[in-house]
mmCIF file of C-alpha atoms in Angstrom:
data_model
loop_
_atom_site.group_PDB
_atom_site.id
_atom_site.type_symbol
_atom_site.label_atom_id
_atom_site.label_comp_id
_atom_site.label_asym_id
_atom_site.label_seq_id
_atom_site.Cartn_x
_atom_site.Cartn_y
_atom_site.Cartn_z
ATOM 1 C CA UNK H 1426 6.218 -13.980 -2.863
ATOM 2 C CA UNK H 1427 2.956 -12.334 -1.886
ATOM 3 C CA UNK H 1428 2.232 -9.046 -3.633
ATOM 4 C CA UNK H 1429 -0.371 -6.643 -2.251
ATOM 5 C CA UNK H 1430 -1.611 -3.401 -3.808
ATOM 6 C CA UNK H 1431 -2.621 -0.623 -1.409
ATOM 7 C CA UNK H 1432 -5.054 1.945 -2.812
ATOM 8 C CA UNK H 1433 -5.956 5.050 -0.764
ATOM 9 C CA UNK H 1434 -9.365 6.361 -1.783
ATOM 10 C CA UNK H 1435 -11.578 9.325 -0.985
ATOM 11 C CA UNK H 1436 -14.928 9.814 -2.758
ATOM 12 C CA UNK H 1437 -13.940 7.570 -5.667
ATOM 13 C CA UNK H 1438 -17.047 5.413 -6.093
ATOM 14 C CA UNK H 1439 -17.082 6.126 -9.841
ATOM 15 C CA UNK H 1440 -13.504 4.960 -10.421
ATOM 16 C CA UNK H 1441 -12.486 2.634 -7.595
ATOM 17 C CA UNK H 1442 -13.869 -0.544 -9.199
ATOM 18 C CA UNK H 1443 -11.819 -0.124 -12.365
ATOM 19 C CA UNK H 1444 -8.694 0.807 -10.414
ATOM 20 C CA UNK H 1445 -9.007 -2.092 -7.958
ATOM 21 C CA UNK H 1446 -9.722 -4.606 -10.715
ATOM 22 C CA UNK H 1447 -6.913 -3.244 -12.884
ATOM 23 C CA UNK H 1448 -4.351 -3.558 -10.091
ATOM 24 C CA UNK H 1449 -5.837 -6.886 -9.032
ATOM 25 C CA UNK H 1450 -4.859 -8.495 -12.332
ATOM 26 C CA UNK H 1451 -1.193 -8.175 -11.381
ATOM 27 C CA UNK H 1452 -1.130 -8.709 -7.598
ATOM 28 C CA UNK H 1453 -2.368 -11.322 -5.155
ATOM 29 C CA UNK H 1454 -4.517 -9.017 -3.029
ATOM 30 C CA UNK H 1455 -5.866 -5.472 -3.236
ATOM 31 C CA UNK H 1456 -6.378 -3.361 -0.106
ATOM 32 C CA UNK H 1457 -8.486 -0.208 -0.425
ATOM 33 C CA UNK H 1458 -8.286 2.312 2.408
ATOM 34 C CA UNK H 1459 -11.494 4.356 2.387
ATOM 35 C CA UNK H 1460 -10.458 7.671 3.931
ATOM 36 C CA UNK H 1461 -13.908 8.517 5.340
ATOM 37 C CA UNK H 1462 -15.529 8.948 1.937
ATOM 38 C CA UNK H 1463 -18.945 10.566 1.754
ATOM 39 C CA UNK H 1464 -20.010 8.285 -1.086
ATOM 40 C CA UNK H 1465 -20.029 4.494 -1.592
ATOM 41 C CA UNK H 1466 -16.318 4.091 -2.290
ATOM 42 C CA UNK H 1467 -15.882 1.356 0.311
ATOM 43 C CA UNK H 1468 -18.961 -0.606 -0.765
ATOM 44 C CA UNK H 1469 -17.944 -0.544 -4.420
ATOM 45 C CA UNK H 1470 -14.399 -1.615 -3.545
ATOM 46 C CA UNK H 1471 -15.770 -4.608 -1.642
ATOM 47 C CA UNK H 1472 -17.765 -5.743 -4.659
ATOM 48 C CA UNK H 1473 -14.551 -5.482 -6.694
ATOM 49 C CA UNK H 1474 -12.972 -8.073 -4.398
ATOM 50 C CA UNK H 1475 -10.760 -5.773 -2.352
ATOM 51 C CA UNK H 1476 -10.065 -5.846 1.358
ATOM 52 C CA UNK H 1477 -11.520 -2.561 2.616
ATOM 53 C CA UNK H 1478 -10.295 -0.581 5.615
ATOM 54 C CA UNK H 1479 -12.018 2.626 6.659
ATOM 55 C CA UNK H 1480 -10.859 5.731 8.482
ATOM 56 C CA UNK H 1481 -13.606 7.208 10.633
ATOM 57 C CA UNK H 1482 -12.264 10.699 9.941
ATOM 58 C CA UNK H 1483 -10.655 12.027 6.768
ATOM 59 C CA UNK H 1484 -6.919 11.898 7.494
ATOM 60 C CA UNK H 1485 -5.334 12.262 4.069
ATOM 61 C CA UNK H 1486 -3.500 10.151 1.524
ATOM 62 C CA UNK H 1487 -0.342 9.710 3.565
ATOM 63 C CA UNK H 1488 -2.259 8.310 6.523
ATOM 64 C CA UNK H 1489 -4.287 6.020 4.252
ATOM 65 C CA UNK H 1490 -1.115 4.634 2.677
ATOM 66 C CA UNK H 1491 0.405 3.924 6.082
ATOM 67 C CA UNK H 1492 -2.781 2.216 7.295
ATOM 68 C CA UNK H 1493 -2.893 0.030 4.190
ATOM 69 C CA UNK H 1494 0.815 -0.766 4.221
ATOM 70 C CA UNK H 1495 0.725 -1.792 7.888
ATOM 71 C CA UNK H 1496 -2.264 -4.040 7.191
ATOM 72 C CA UNK H 1497 -0.544 -5.608 4.179
ATOM 73 C CA UNK H 1498 2.587 -6.432 6.174
ATOM 74 C CA UNK H 1499 1.033 -7.405 9.499
ATOM 75 C CA UNK H 1500 -2.239 -9.050 8.461
ATOM 76 C CA UNK H 1501 -1.583 -10.306 4.937
ATOM 77 C CA UNK H 1502 2.136 -11.101 5.330
ATOM 78 C CA UNK H 1503 2.951 -9.247 2.118
ATOM 79 C CA UNK H 1504 6.443 -9.526 0.656
ATOM 80 C CA UNK H 1505 5.949 -6.626 -1.764
ATOM 81 C CA UNK H 1506 3.556 -3.696 -1.360
ATOM 82 C CA UNK H 1507 2.499 -1.624 -4.372
ATOM 83 C CA UNK H 1508 1.108 1.873 -3.822
ATOM 84 C CA UNK H 1509 -1.534 2.537 -6.482
ATOM 85 C CA UNK H 1510 -3.988 5.408 -6.968
ATOM 86 C CA UNK H 1511 -7.784 5.124 -7.003
ATOM 87 C CA UNK H 1512 -8.504 7.650 -9.740
ATOM 88 C CA UNK H 1513 -7.587 5.586 -12.795
ATOM 89 C CA UNK H 1514 -4.483 7.548 -13.774
ATOM 90 C CA UNK H 1515 -2.112 4.637 -13.098
ATOM 91 C CA UNK H 1516 -1.977 1.512 -15.239
ATOM 92 C CA UNK H 1517 -1.970 -1.944 -13.688
ATOM 93 C CA UNK H 1518 0.095 -3.187 -16.631
ATOM 94 C CA UNK H 1519 3.043 -1.230 -15.205
ATOM 95 C CA UNK H 1520 3.060 -3.257 -11.978
ATOM 96 C CA UNK H 1521 5.206 -6.172 -13.278
ATOM 97 C CA UNK H 1522 8.115 -3.898 -14.215
ATOM 98 C CA UNK H 1523 7.706 -2.011 -10.925
ATOM 99 C CA UNK H 1524 8.120 -5.141 -8.812
ATOM 100 C CA UNK H 1525 10.743 -6.913 -10.949
ATOM 101 C CA UNK H 1526 13.822 -5.249 -9.352
ATOM 102 C CA UNK H 1527 12.547 -6.265 -5.900
ATOM 103 C CA UNK H 1528 11.806 -9.819 -7.016
ATOM 104 C CA UNK H 1529 15.390 -9.981 -8.299
ATOM 105 C CA UNK H 1530 16.695 -8.681 -4.923
ATOM 106 C CA UNK H 1531 18.301 -5.690 -6.655
ATOM 107 C CA UNK H 1532 16.692 -2.894 -4.617
ATOM 108 C CA UNK H 1533 14.472 -2.192 -1.615
ATOM 109 C CA UNK H 1534 12.054 0.177 -3.328
ATOM 110 C CA UNK H 1535 11.024 1.069 -6.886
ATOM 111 C CA UNK H 1536 9.717 4.541 -7.714
ATOM 112 C CA UNK H 1537 7.560 5.265 -10.734
ATOM 113 C CA UNK H 1538 8.567 8.165 -12.982
ATOM 114 C CA UNK H 1539 6.606 10.150 -15.550
ATOM 115 C CA UNK H 1540 9.833 11.551 -16.985
ATOM 116 C CA UNK H 1541 11.811 8.495 -18.074
ATOM 117 C CA UNK H 1542 10.455 7.927 -21.550
ATOM 118 C CA UNK H 1543 6.839 6.929 -20.923
ATOM 119 C CA UNK H 1544 4.313 8.957 -22.889
ATOM 120 C CA UNK H 1545 2.239 11.455 -20.931
ATOM 121 C CA UNK H 1546 -0.476 14.016 -21.578
ATOM 122 C CA UNK H 1547 0.647 16.043 -18.561
ATOM 123 C CA UNK H 1548 -0.280 19.745 -18.814
ATOM 124 C CA UNK H 1549 2.486 22.339 -18.762
ATOM 125 C CA UNK H 1550 1.265 23.806 -15.448
ATOM 126 C CA UNK H 1551 1.608 20.398 -13.770
ATOM 127 C CA UNK H 1552 5.075 19.945 -15.253
ATOM 128 C CA UNK H 1553 6.146 23.294 -13.794
ATOM 129 C CA UNK H 1554 4.838 22.419 -10.330
ATOM 130 C CA UNK H 1555 6.612 19.063 -10.386
ATOM 131 C CA UNK H 1556 9.828 20.629 -11.660
ATOM 132 C CA UNK H 1557 9.869 23.038 -8.706
ATOM 133 C CA UNK H 1558 9.183 20.143 -6.323
ATOM 134 C CA UNK H 1559 12.066 18.237 -7.911
ATOM 135 C CA UNK H 1560 14.497 21.099 -7.326
ATOM 136 C CA UNK H 1561 13.352 21.487 -3.732
ATOM 137 C CA UNK H 1562 13.678 17.776 -2.967
ATOM 138 C CA UNK H 1563 17.179 17.595 -4.413
ATOM 139 C CA UNK H 1564 18.231 20.579 -2.320
ATOM 140 C CA UNK H 1565 16.683 19.377 0.944
ATOM 141 C CA UNK H 1566 17.041 15.596 0.773
ATOM 142 C CA UNK H 1567 19.995 15.319 -1.577
ATOM 143 C CA UNK H 1568 18.324 12.435 -3.385
ATOM 144 C CA UNK H 1569 18.717 12.373 -7.166
ATOM 145 C CA UNK H 1570 15.439 11.413 -8.749
ATOM 146 C CA UNK H 1571 13.457 12.419 -11.829
ATOM 147 C CA UNK H 1572 9.913 12.467 -10.370
ATOM 148 C CA UNK H 1573 9.436 13.484 -6.748
ATOM 149 C CA UNK H 1574 5.656 13.262 -6.377
ATOM 150 C CA UNK H 1575 4.621 10.138 -8.232
ATOM 151 C CA UNK H 1576 2.529 7.940 -5.944
ATOM 152 C CA UNK H 1577 3.213 4.770 -7.949
ATOM 153 C CA UNK H 1578 5.830 2.845 -5.972
ATOM 154 C CA UNK H 1579 6.696 -0.707 -4.948
ATOM 155 C CA UNK H 1580 8.204 -1.517 -1.563
ATOM 156 C CA UNK H 1581 9.868 -4.641 -0.264
ATOM 157 C CA UNK H 1582 8.695 -5.813 3.142
ATOM 158 C CA UNK H 1583 11.994 -4.536 4.555
ATOM 159 C CA UNK H 1584 11.524 -1.026 3.162
ATOM 160 C CA UNK H 1585 7.862 -0.960 4.230
ATOM 161 C CA UNK H 1586 8.948 -1.725 7.787
ATOM 162 C CA UNK H 1587 11.545 1.059 7.675
ATOM 163 C CA UNK H 1588 9.420 3.757 6.050
ATOM 164 C CA UNK H 1589 6.834 5.039 8.502
ATOM 165 C CA UNK H 1590 4.774 7.897 7.083
ATOM 166 C CA UNK H 1591 4.053 10.559 9.695
ATOM 167 C CA UNK H 1592 2.747 13.286 7.368
ATOM 168 C CA UNK H 1593 -0.898 12.461 6.814
ATOM 169 C CA UNK H 1594 -1.539 14.488 3.682
ATOM 170 C CA UNK H 1595 0.262 15.092 0.389
ATOM 171 C CA UNK H 1596 3.657 15.991 1.896
ATOM 172 C CA UNK H 1597 4.134 12.277 2.548
ATOM 173 C CA UNK H 1598 5.690 11.881 -0.916
ATOM 174 C CA UNK H 1599 8.601 14.143 0.047
ATOM 175 C CA UNK H 1600 8.819 12.434 3.428
ATOM 176 C CA UNK H 1601 9.181 9.010 1.793
ATOM 177 C CA UNK H 1602 12.104 10.236 -0.309
ATOM 178 C CA UNK H 1603 13.699 11.747 2.783
ATOM 179 C CA UNK H 1604 13.364 8.416 4.608
ATOM 180 C CA UNK H 1605 14.852 6.506 1.667
ATOM 181 C CA UNK H 1606 17.943 8.683 1.986
ATOM 182 C CA UNK H 1607 17.994 8.561 5.798
ATOM 183 C CA UNK H 1608 17.568 4.773 5.980
ATOM 184 C CA UNK H 1609 20.030 4.216 3.116
ATOM 185 C CA UNK H 1610 17.510 2.136 1.171
ATOM 186 C CA UNK H 1611 18.423 0.994 -2.321
ATOM 187 C CA UNK H 1612 16.051 2.356 -4.949
ATOM 188 C CA UNK H 1613 15.580 2.579 -8.679
ATOM 189 C CA UNK H 1614 13.121 4.434 -10.908
ATOM 190 C CA UNK H 1615 11.005 2.869 -13.631
ATOM 191 C CA UNK H 1616 8.983 4.681 -16.324
ATOM 192 C CA UNK H 1617 5.215 4.503 -15.826
ATOM 193 C CA UNK H 1618 2.245 5.746 -17.809
ATOM 194 C CA UNK H 1619 0.006 8.282 -16.085
ATOM 195 C CA UNK H 1620 -3.173 9.257 -17.931
ATOM 196 C CA UNK H 1621 -4.678 12.620 -17.044
ATOM 197 C CA UNK H 1622 -8.327 13.585 -17.440
ATOM 198 C CA UNK H 1623 -10.183 16.794 -16.628
ATOM 199 C CA UNK H 1624 -11.551 15.177 -13.448
ATOM 200 C CA UNK H 1625 -8.213 13.927 -12.154
ATOM 201 C CA UNK H 1626 -6.504 17.220 -12.934
ATOM 202 C CA UNK H 1627 -9.180 19.066 -10.964
ATOM 203 C CA UNK H 1628 -8.551 16.815 -7.947
ATOM 204 C CA UNK H 1629 -4.775 16.863 -8.252
ATOM 205 C CA UNK H 1630 -2.191 19.278 -6.951
ATOM 206 C CA UNK H 1631 -2.394 22.867 -8.159
ATOM 207 C CA UNK H 1632 0.516 25.292 -8.095
ATOM 208 C CA UNK H 1633 -0.755 26.699 -4.786
ATOM 209 C CA UNK H 1634 -1.369 23.301 -3.207
ATOM 210 C CA UNK H 1635 2.176 22.386 -4.179
ATOM 211 C CA UNK H 1636 3.470 25.199 -1.980
ATOM 212 C CA UNK H 1637 1.293 23.942 0.890
ATOM 213 C CA UNK H 1638 2.859 20.502 0.503
ATOM 214 C CA UNK H 1639 6.343 21.999 0.625
ATOM 215 C CA UNK H 1640 5.403 24.082 3.677
ATOM 216 C CA UNK H 1641 4.158 20.995 5.539
ATOM 217 C CA UNK H 1642 7.321 19.079 4.691
ATOM 218 C CA UNK H 1643 9.627 21.927 5.743
ATOM 219 C CA UNK H 1644 7.717 22.319 9.019
ATOM 220 C CA UNK H 1645 8.016 18.615 9.823
ATOM 221 C CA UNK H 1646 11.697 18.426 8.906
ATOM 222 C CA UNK H 1647 13.081 21.597 10.423
ATOM 223 C CA UNK H 1648 10.570 22.846 13.017
ATOM 224 C CA UNK H 1649 8.523 20.043 14.601
#
């Protein structure tokens, strides 16, 4: 079984080496998708041993994940694809338990959760935003899940071929859950550790950006 980590990255030259090397300890290959960074993200990722793909315009995390996932399946013949963040919040040590249910042929996709027992230093404001997103997702998609916008996930080759992300930016997380329900893919959640810092919180979703994500998802689902 070939396991490939896909890491979308934008202006992460200070953190991409650690993230790529951390994930690389638990997978066969790391693919970094440089989403038209203005710094040396791509160059640093190369020195960390990653395959590096580059968008010539900044398209967003959803587009970067789809680019990397397609490359992993089509060019690297990956059997399992792990979506992993560039900012150091995720822990490579969680990868084995994320891929285990797929290795055992129990499910098609494994979703990481910050709310299933793993310790977290998540601020209250972030918890509130995620709680609102959870309620919305359950209402719209009908999928019962504890953490709707955690980017840590593992996909079998089958699920990767059936989940095609069309929303380029952050609304892709809701779109993926919608596609899991639509395609009747088997999934399970696993607790993961997410470590927040002042820098990552500043770059992450705010309460207002959360509403923008929901707006984009609603537009794509009911209007476009």
